[in-house]
Amino acid sequence: MLKRIILFACLLVLLPTTALAHTELKSSMPSDKETVTKPLTEIVLEFNTPIENLSTFTLLDKKGQKVKVDNISVEDKVLKGTFKKPLPNGEYTVNWKIVGEDGHIIERSFIFTVNAPEEKKLTPTETTEKTPAPKDNKQETKPNKPESTNNDKNNFMMYLFIGASLVVLLIITTLLLRRGK
């Protein structure tokens, strides 16, 4: 009987650790603090688990004014917003709010800057032949790493739960051994 109780307590300690994993931002395009040098017509956020259709984001300019996103869609682990026209140059904040697969609501934000070459407007005396074609600047995309404070918080909660489970296991074992005497 004592072996069964100890085995059950050990399983209790090991199983809940998987439930502590919340949905986190795996990558984004553009990434946090990135300067985009090409015309930007979409924002893509990818998460480590599937997200619910209620998930969304808002885009704010440097003045805190809301920027219209023409279409926001959710597909499995990806939240995408598109624009009919490229975003004007400037600094932007993406405030995202998702409902994870586990039902938890998670809100975070990141910033990026658009610094794309602006199209030169032709005067009546200029022709398109005189206008040099813009060079294709390859944009290096770095994945947006989740905030380390969020990971630290999740790790702390996991260790706290494991420690509390071990204390409960120790108390149960002690009580059972005293009962047996």
PDB file of C-alpha atoms in Angstrom:
ATOM      1  CA  MET A   1       0.000   0.000   0.000  1.00  0.00           C
ATOM      2  CA  LEU A   2       2.813   2.400   0.912  1.00  0.00           C
ATOM      3  CA  LYS A   3       4.517   1.762  -2.433  1.00  0.00           C
ATOM      4  CA  ARG A   4       1.334   2.635  -4.314  1.00  0.00           C
ATOM      5  CA  ILE A   5       0.921   5.894  -2.430  1.00  0.00           C
ATOM      6  CA  ILE A   6       4.544   6.889  -3.060  1.00  0.00           C
ATOM      7  CA  LEU A   7       4.204   5.993  -6.753  1.00  0.00           C
ATOM      8  CA  PHE A   8       0.999   8.052  -6.988  1.00  0.00           C
ATOM      9  CA  ALA A   9       2.666  11.017  -5.267  1.00  0.00           C
ATOM     10  CA  CYS A  10       5.641  10.814  -7.647  1.00  0.00           C
ATOM     11  CA  LEU A  11       3.293  10.833 -10.644  1.00  0.00           C
ATOM     12  CA  LEU A  12       1.517  13.850  -9.183  1.00  0.00           C
ATOM     13  CA  VAL A  13       4.842  15.695  -9.047  1.00  0.00           C
ATOM     14  CA  LEU A  14       5.826  14.840 -12.629  1.00  0.00           C
ATOM     15  CA  LEU A  15       2.567  15.276 -14.576  1.00  0.00           C
ATOM     16  CA  PRO A  16       1.611  18.908 -13.873  1.00  0.00           C
ATOM     17  CA  THR A  17       4.905  20.348 -15.117  1.00  0.00           C
ATOM     18  CA  THR A  18       3.671  20.071 -18.704  1.00  0.00           C
ATOM     19  CA  ALA A  19       0.570  22.094 -17.865  1.00  0.00           C
ATOM     20  CA  LEU A  20       2.726  25.036 -16.785  1.00  0.00           C
ATOM     21  CA  ALA A  21       3.914  25.710 -20.338  1.00  0.00           C
ATOM     22  CA  HIS A  22       2.020  28.700 -21.746  1.00  0.00           C
ATOM     23  CA  THR A  23       1.859  29.912 -25.289  1.00  0.00           C
ATOM     24  CA  GLU A  24       4.774  32.216 -26.084  1.00  0.00           C
ATOM     25  CA  LEU A  25       5.818  34.290 -29.070  1.00  0.00           C
ATOM     26  CA  LYS A  26       8.279  32.189 -31.068  1.00  0.00           C
ATOM     27  CA  SER A  27       9.121  34.783 -33.748  1.00  0.00           C
ATOM     28  CA  SER A  28       7.748  37.831 -35.477  1.00  0.00           C
ATOM     29  CA  MET A  29       8.251  39.694 -38.709  1.00  0.00           C
ATOM     30  CA  PRO A  30       9.299  42.375 -38.150  1.00  0.00           C
ATOM     31  CA  SER A  31      11.059  41.402 -34.940  1.00  0.00           C
ATOM     32  CA  ASP A  32      11.377  43.452 -31.776  1.00  0.00           C
ATOM     33  CA  LYS A  33      13.497  46.591 -32.263  1.00  0.00           C
ATOM     34  CA  GLU A  34      14.095  45.768 -35.937  1.00  0.00           C
ATOM     35  CA  THR A  35      14.442  48.502 -38.566  1.00  0.00           C
ATOM     36  CA  VAL A  36      12.634  47.467 -41.741  1.00  0.00           C
ATOM     37  CA  THR A  37      14.220  48.891 -44.895  1.00  0.00           C
ATOM     38  CA  LYS A  38      11.644  47.619 -47.427  1.00  0.00           C
ATOM     39  CA  PRO A  39       8.004  48.574 -47.853  1.00  0.00           C
ATOM     40  CA  LEU A  40       6.052  46.731 -45.141  1.00  0.00           C
ATOM     41  CA  THR A  41       2.574  45.409 -45.946  1.00  0.00           C
ATOM     42  CA  GLU A  42       2.190  42.657 -43.342  1.00  0.00           C
ATOM     43  CA  ILE A  43       3.022  41.803 -39.743  1.00  0.00           C
ATOM     44  CA  VAL A  44       3.364  38.122 -38.830  1.00  0.00           C
ATOM     45  CA  LEU A  45       3.541  36.709 -35.299  1.00  0.00           C
ATOM     46  CA  GLU A  46       4.282  33.007 -34.814  1.00  0.00           C
ATOM     47  CA  PHE A  47       3.664  31.276 -31.489  1.00  0.00           C
ATOM     48  CA  ASN A  48       4.965  28.009 -30.042  1.00  0.00           C
ATOM     49  CA  THR A  49       1.465  26.470 -29.750  1.00  0.00           C
ATOM     50  CA  PRO A  50      -1.810  26.927 -31.637  1.00  0.00           C
ATOM     51  CA  ILE A  51      -3.793  30.057 -30.756  1.00  0.00           C
ATOM     52  CA  GLU A  52      -7.529  30.702 -30.743  1.00  0.00           C
ATOM     53  CA  ASN A  53      -9.402  32.804 -33.326  1.00  0.00           C
ATOM     54  CA  LEU A  54     -10.092  35.466 -30.666  1.00  0.00           C
ATOM     55  CA  SER A  55      -6.397  36.440 -30.815  1.00  0.00           C
ATOM     56  CA  THR A  56      -5.613  39.870 -32.259  1.00  0.00           C
ATOM     57  CA  PHE A  57      -3.215  42.809 -32.217  1.00  0.00           C
ATOM     58  CA  THR A  58      -3.303  46.570 -32.521  1.00  0.00           C
ATOM     59  CA  LEU A  59      -0.705  48.743 -34.193  1.00  0.00           C
ATOM     60  CA  LEU A  60       0.184  52.172 -32.800  1.00  0.00           C
ATOM     61  CA  ASP A  61       2.372  54.845 -34.356  1.00  0.00           C
ATOM     62  CA  LYS A  62       4.999  56.832 -32.421  1.00  0.00           C
ATOM     63  CA  LYS A  63       2.331  59.295 -31.231  1.00  0.00           C
ATOM     64  CA  GLY A  64       0.225  56.436 -29.834  1.00  0.00           C
ATOM     65  CA  GLN A  65      -2.398  56.744 -32.568  1.00  0.00           C
ATOM     66  CA  LYS A  66      -4.006  53.519 -33.742  1.00  0.00           C
ATOM     67  CA  VAL A  67      -2.989  52.481 -37.269  1.00  0.00           C
ATOM     68  CA  LYS A  68      -5.656  50.682 -39.312  1.00  0.00           C
ATOM     69  CA  VAL A  69      -4.846  47.053 -40.084  1.00  0.00           C
ATOM     70  CA  ASP A  70      -6.897  45.994 -43.106  1.00  0.00           C
ATOM     71  CA  ASN A  71      -7.075  42.280 -42.291  1.00  0.00           C
ATOM     72  CA  ILE A  72      -6.116  40.249 -39.209  1.00  0.00           C
ATOM     73  CA  SER A  73      -6.220  36.474 -39.432  1.00  0.00           C
ATOM     74  CA  VAL A  74      -5.350  33.501 -37.222  1.00  0.00           C
ATOM     75  CA  GLU A  75      -4.189  30.199 -38.643  1.00  0.00           C
ATOM     76  CA  ASP A  76      -2.965  27.523 -36.214  1.00  0.00           C
ATOM     77  CA  LYS A  77       0.130  29.132 -34.577  1.00  0.00           C
ATOM     78  CA  VAL A  78       0.257  32.276 -36.753  1.00  0.00           C
ATOM     79  CA  LEU A  79      -1.350  35.689 -36.232  1.00  0.00           C
ATOM     80  CA  LYS A  80      -1.089  37.871 -39.346  1.00  0.00           C
ATOM     81  CA  GLY A  81      -2.113  41.420 -40.152  1.00  0.00           C
ATOM     82  CA  THR A  82      -2.002  42.924 -43.636  1.00  0.00           C
ATOM     83  CA  PHE A  83      -2.173  46.457 -45.058  1.00  0.00           C
ATOM     84  CA  LYS A  84      -3.379  47.587 -48.477  1.00  0.00           C
ATOM     85  CA  LYS A  85      -0.630  50.220 -48.628  1.00  0.00           C
ATOM     86  CA  PRO A  86       2.869  49.951 -47.133  1.00  0.00           C
ATOM     87  CA  LEU A  87       3.302  51.539 -43.726  1.00  0.00           C
ATOM     88  CA  PRO A  88       4.844  55.035 -43.766  1.00  0.00           C
ATOM     89  CA  ASN A  89       8.307  55.433 -42.273  1.00  0.00           C
ATOM     90  CA  GLY A  90       8.321  55.744 -38.506  1.00  0.00           C
ATOM     91  CA  GLU A  91       8.326  53.838 -35.232  1.00  0.00           C
ATOM     92  CA  TYR A  92       5.470  51.448 -34.422  1.00  0.00           C
ATOM     93  CA  THR A  93       4.295  49.420 -31.436  1.00  0.00           C
ATOM     94  CA  VAL A  94       2.510  46.091 -31.838  1.00  0.00           C
ATOM     95  CA  ASN A  95       0.275  45.262 -28.850  1.00  0.00           C
ATOM     96  CA  TRP A  96      -0.787  41.655 -29.211  1.00  0.00           C
ATOM     97  CA  LYS A  97      -3.336  39.772 -27.157  1.00  0.00           C
ATOM     98  CA  ILE A  98      -3.813  36.068 -27.757  1.00  0.00           C
ATOM     99  CA  VAL A  99      -5.812  33.232 -26.295  1.00  0.00           C
ATOM    100  CA  GLY A 100      -3.527  30.222 -26.079  1.00  0.00           C
ATOM    101  CA  GLU A 101      -4.474  26.623 -26.697  1.00  0.00           C
ATOM    102  CA  ASP A 102      -4.617  26.185 -22.911  1.00  0.00           C
ATOM    103  CA  GLY A 103      -7.175  29.007 -22.613  1.00  0.00           C
ATOM    104  CA  HIS A 104      -4.823  31.521 -21.012  1.00  0.00           C
ATOM    105  CA  ILE A 105      -4.930  35.115 -22.258  1.00  0.00           C
ATOM    106  CA  ILE A 106      -1.461  36.522 -22.890  1.00  0.00           C
ATOM    107  CA  GLU A 107      -0.694  40.160 -23.723  1.00  0.00           C
ATOM    108  CA  ARG A 108       2.685  41.542 -24.800  1.00  0.00           C
ATOM    109  CA  SER A 109       4.080  44.185 -27.116  1.00  0.00           C
ATOM    110  CA  PHE A 110       7.119  44.978 -29.206  1.00  0.00           C
ATOM    111  CA  ILE A 111       8.363  47.876 -31.296  1.00  0.00           C
ATOM    112  CA  PHE A 112       9.868  48.198 -34.744  1.00  0.00           C
ATOM    113  CA  THR A 113      10.814  50.982 -37.127  1.00  0.00           C
ATOM    114  CA  VAL A 114      10.079  51.359 -40.834  1.00  0.00           C
ATOM    115  CA  ASN A 115      12.798  53.196 -42.755  1.00  0.00           C
ATOM    116  CA  ALA A 116      12.076  52.247 -46.363  1.00  0.00           C
ATOM    117  CA  PRO A 117      13.262  54.360 -49.273  1.00  0.00           C
ATOM    118  CA  GLU A 118      10.443  56.652 -50.282  1.00  0.00           C
ATOM    119  CA  GLU A 119       9.348  56.790 -53.893  1.00  0.00           C
ATOM    120  CA  LYS A 120      10.637  59.869 -55.634  1.00  0.00           C
ATOM    121  CA  LYS A 121       7.863  61.906 -57.171  1.00  0.00           C
ATOM    122  CA  LEU A 122       8.615  62.909 -60.744  1.00  0.00           C
ATOM    123  CA  THR A 123       8.366  66.502 -61.820  1.00  0.00           C
ATOM    124  CA  PRO A 124       6.986  67.165 -65.302  1.00  0.00           C
ATOM    125  CA  THR A 125      10.527  67.744 -66.659  1.00  0.00           C
ATOM    126  CA  GLU A 126      11.860  64.417 -65.384  1.00  0.00           C
ATOM    127  CA  THR A 127      11.261  61.102 -67.064  1.00  0.00           C
ATOM    128  CA  THR A 128      11.266  57.627 -65.640  1.00  0.00           C
ATOM    129  CA  GLU A 129      14.486  56.902 -67.540  1.00  0.00           C
ATOM    130  CA  LYS A 130      16.397  59.382 -65.373  1.00  0.00           C
ATOM    131  CA  THR A 131      15.110  57.812 -62.151  1.00  0.00           C
ATOM    132  CA  PRO A 132      17.391  54.999 -61.012  1.00  0.00           C
ATOM    133  CA  ALA A 133      15.657  51.811 -60.045  1.00  0.00           C
ATOM    134  CA  PRO A 134      15.762  51.148 -56.299  1.00  0.00           C
ATOM    135  CA  LYS A 135      18.267  48.520 -55.311  1.00  0.00           C
ATOM    136  CA  ASP A 136      16.946  45.307 -53.841  1.00  0.00           C
ATOM    137  CA  ASN A 137      18.148  45.492 -50.267  1.00  0.00           C
ATOM    138  CA  LYS A 138      18.049  42.082 -48.695  1.00  0.00           C
ATOM    139  CA  GLN A 139      16.410  42.377 -45.327  1.00  0.00           C
ATOM    140  CA  GLU A 140      17.819  40.230 -42.593  1.00  0.00           C
ATOM    141  CA  THR A 141      15.020  38.920 -40.435  1.00  0.00           C
ATOM    142  CA  LYS A 142      15.867  37.937 -36.905  1.00  0.00           C
ATOM    143  CA  PRO A 143      13.356  35.963 -34.893  1.00  0.00           C
ATOM    144  CA  ASN A 144      11.781  37.873 -32.042  1.00  0.00           C
ATOM    145  CA  LYS A 145      12.897  36.149 -28.883  1.00  0.00           C
ATOM    146  CA  PRO A 146      10.361  35.940 -26.082  1.00  0.00           C
ATOM    147  CA  GLU A 147      11.017  38.194 -23.136  1.00  0.00           C
ATOM    148  CA  SER A 148      13.351  36.524 -20.643  1.00  0.00           C
ATOM    149  CA  THR A 149      11.262  37.819 -17.734  1.00  0.00           C
ATOM    150  CA  ASN A 150       8.350  35.711 -18.946  1.00  0.00           C
ATOM    151  CA  ASN A 151      10.559  32.610 -19.116  1.00  0.00           C
ATOM    152  CA  ASP A 152      11.994  33.369 -15.664  1.00  0.00           C
ATOM    153  CA  LYS A 153       8.475  33.697 -14.248  1.00  0.00           C
ATOM    154  CA  ASN A 154       7.394  30.381 -15.791  1.00  0.00           C
ATOM    155  CA  ASN A 155      10.537  28.662 -14.496  1.00  0.00           C
ATOM    156  CA  PHE A 156       9.998  30.089 -11.016  1.00  0.00           C
ATOM    157  CA  MET A 157       6.396  28.839 -10.970  1.00  0.00           C
ATOM    158  CA  MET A 158       7.511  25.398 -12.129  1.00  0.00           C
ATOM    159  CA  TYR A 159      10.194  25.142  -9.415  1.00  0.00           C
ATOM    160  CA  LEU A 160       7.779  26.448  -6.801  1.00  0.00           C
ATOM    161  CA  PHE A 161       5.217  23.808  -7.767  1.00  0.00           C
ATOM    162  CA  ILE A 162       7.807  21.013  -7.762  1.00  0.00           C
ATOM    163  CA  GLY A 163       9.122  22.144  -4.371  1.00  0.00           C
ATOM    164  CA  ALA A 164       5.615  22.285  -2.889  1.00  0.00           C
ATOM    165  CA  SER A 165       4.851  18.841  -4.318  1.00  0.00           C
ATOM    166  CA  LEU A 166       8.005  17.410  -2.778  1.00  0.00           C
ATOM    167  CA  VAL A 167       7.076  18.884   0.624  1.00  0.00           C
ATOM    168  CA  VAL A 168       3.599  17.328   0.374  1.00  0.00           C
ATOM    169  CA  LEU A 169       5.168  14.012  -0.648  1.00  0.00           C
ATOM    170  CA  LEU A 170       7.540  14.158   2.323  1.00  0.00           C
ATOM    171  CA  ILE A 171       4.665  14.886   4.729  1.00  0.00           C
ATOM    172  CA  ILE A 172       2.557  12.023   3.343  1.00  0.00           C
ATOM    173  CA  THR A 173       5.501   9.619   3.548  1.00  0.00           C
ATOM    174  CA  THR A 174       6.264  10.675   7.139  1.00  0.00           C
ATOM    175  CA  LEU A 175       2.619  10.261   8.200  1.00  0.00           C
ATOM    176  CA  LEU A 176       2.411   6.827   6.575  1.00  0.00           C
ATOM    177  CA  LEU A 177       5.630   5.659   8.230  1.00  0.00           C
ATOM    178  CA  ARG A 178       4.421   6.845  11.670  1.00  0.00           C
ATOM    179  CA  ARG A 179       1.142   5.054  11.147  1.00  0.00           C
ATOM    180  CA  GLY A 180       2.979   1.838  10.392  1.00  0.00           C
ATOM    181  CA  LYS A 181       4.817   1.822  13.780  1.00  0.00           C
TER     182      LYS A 181
END
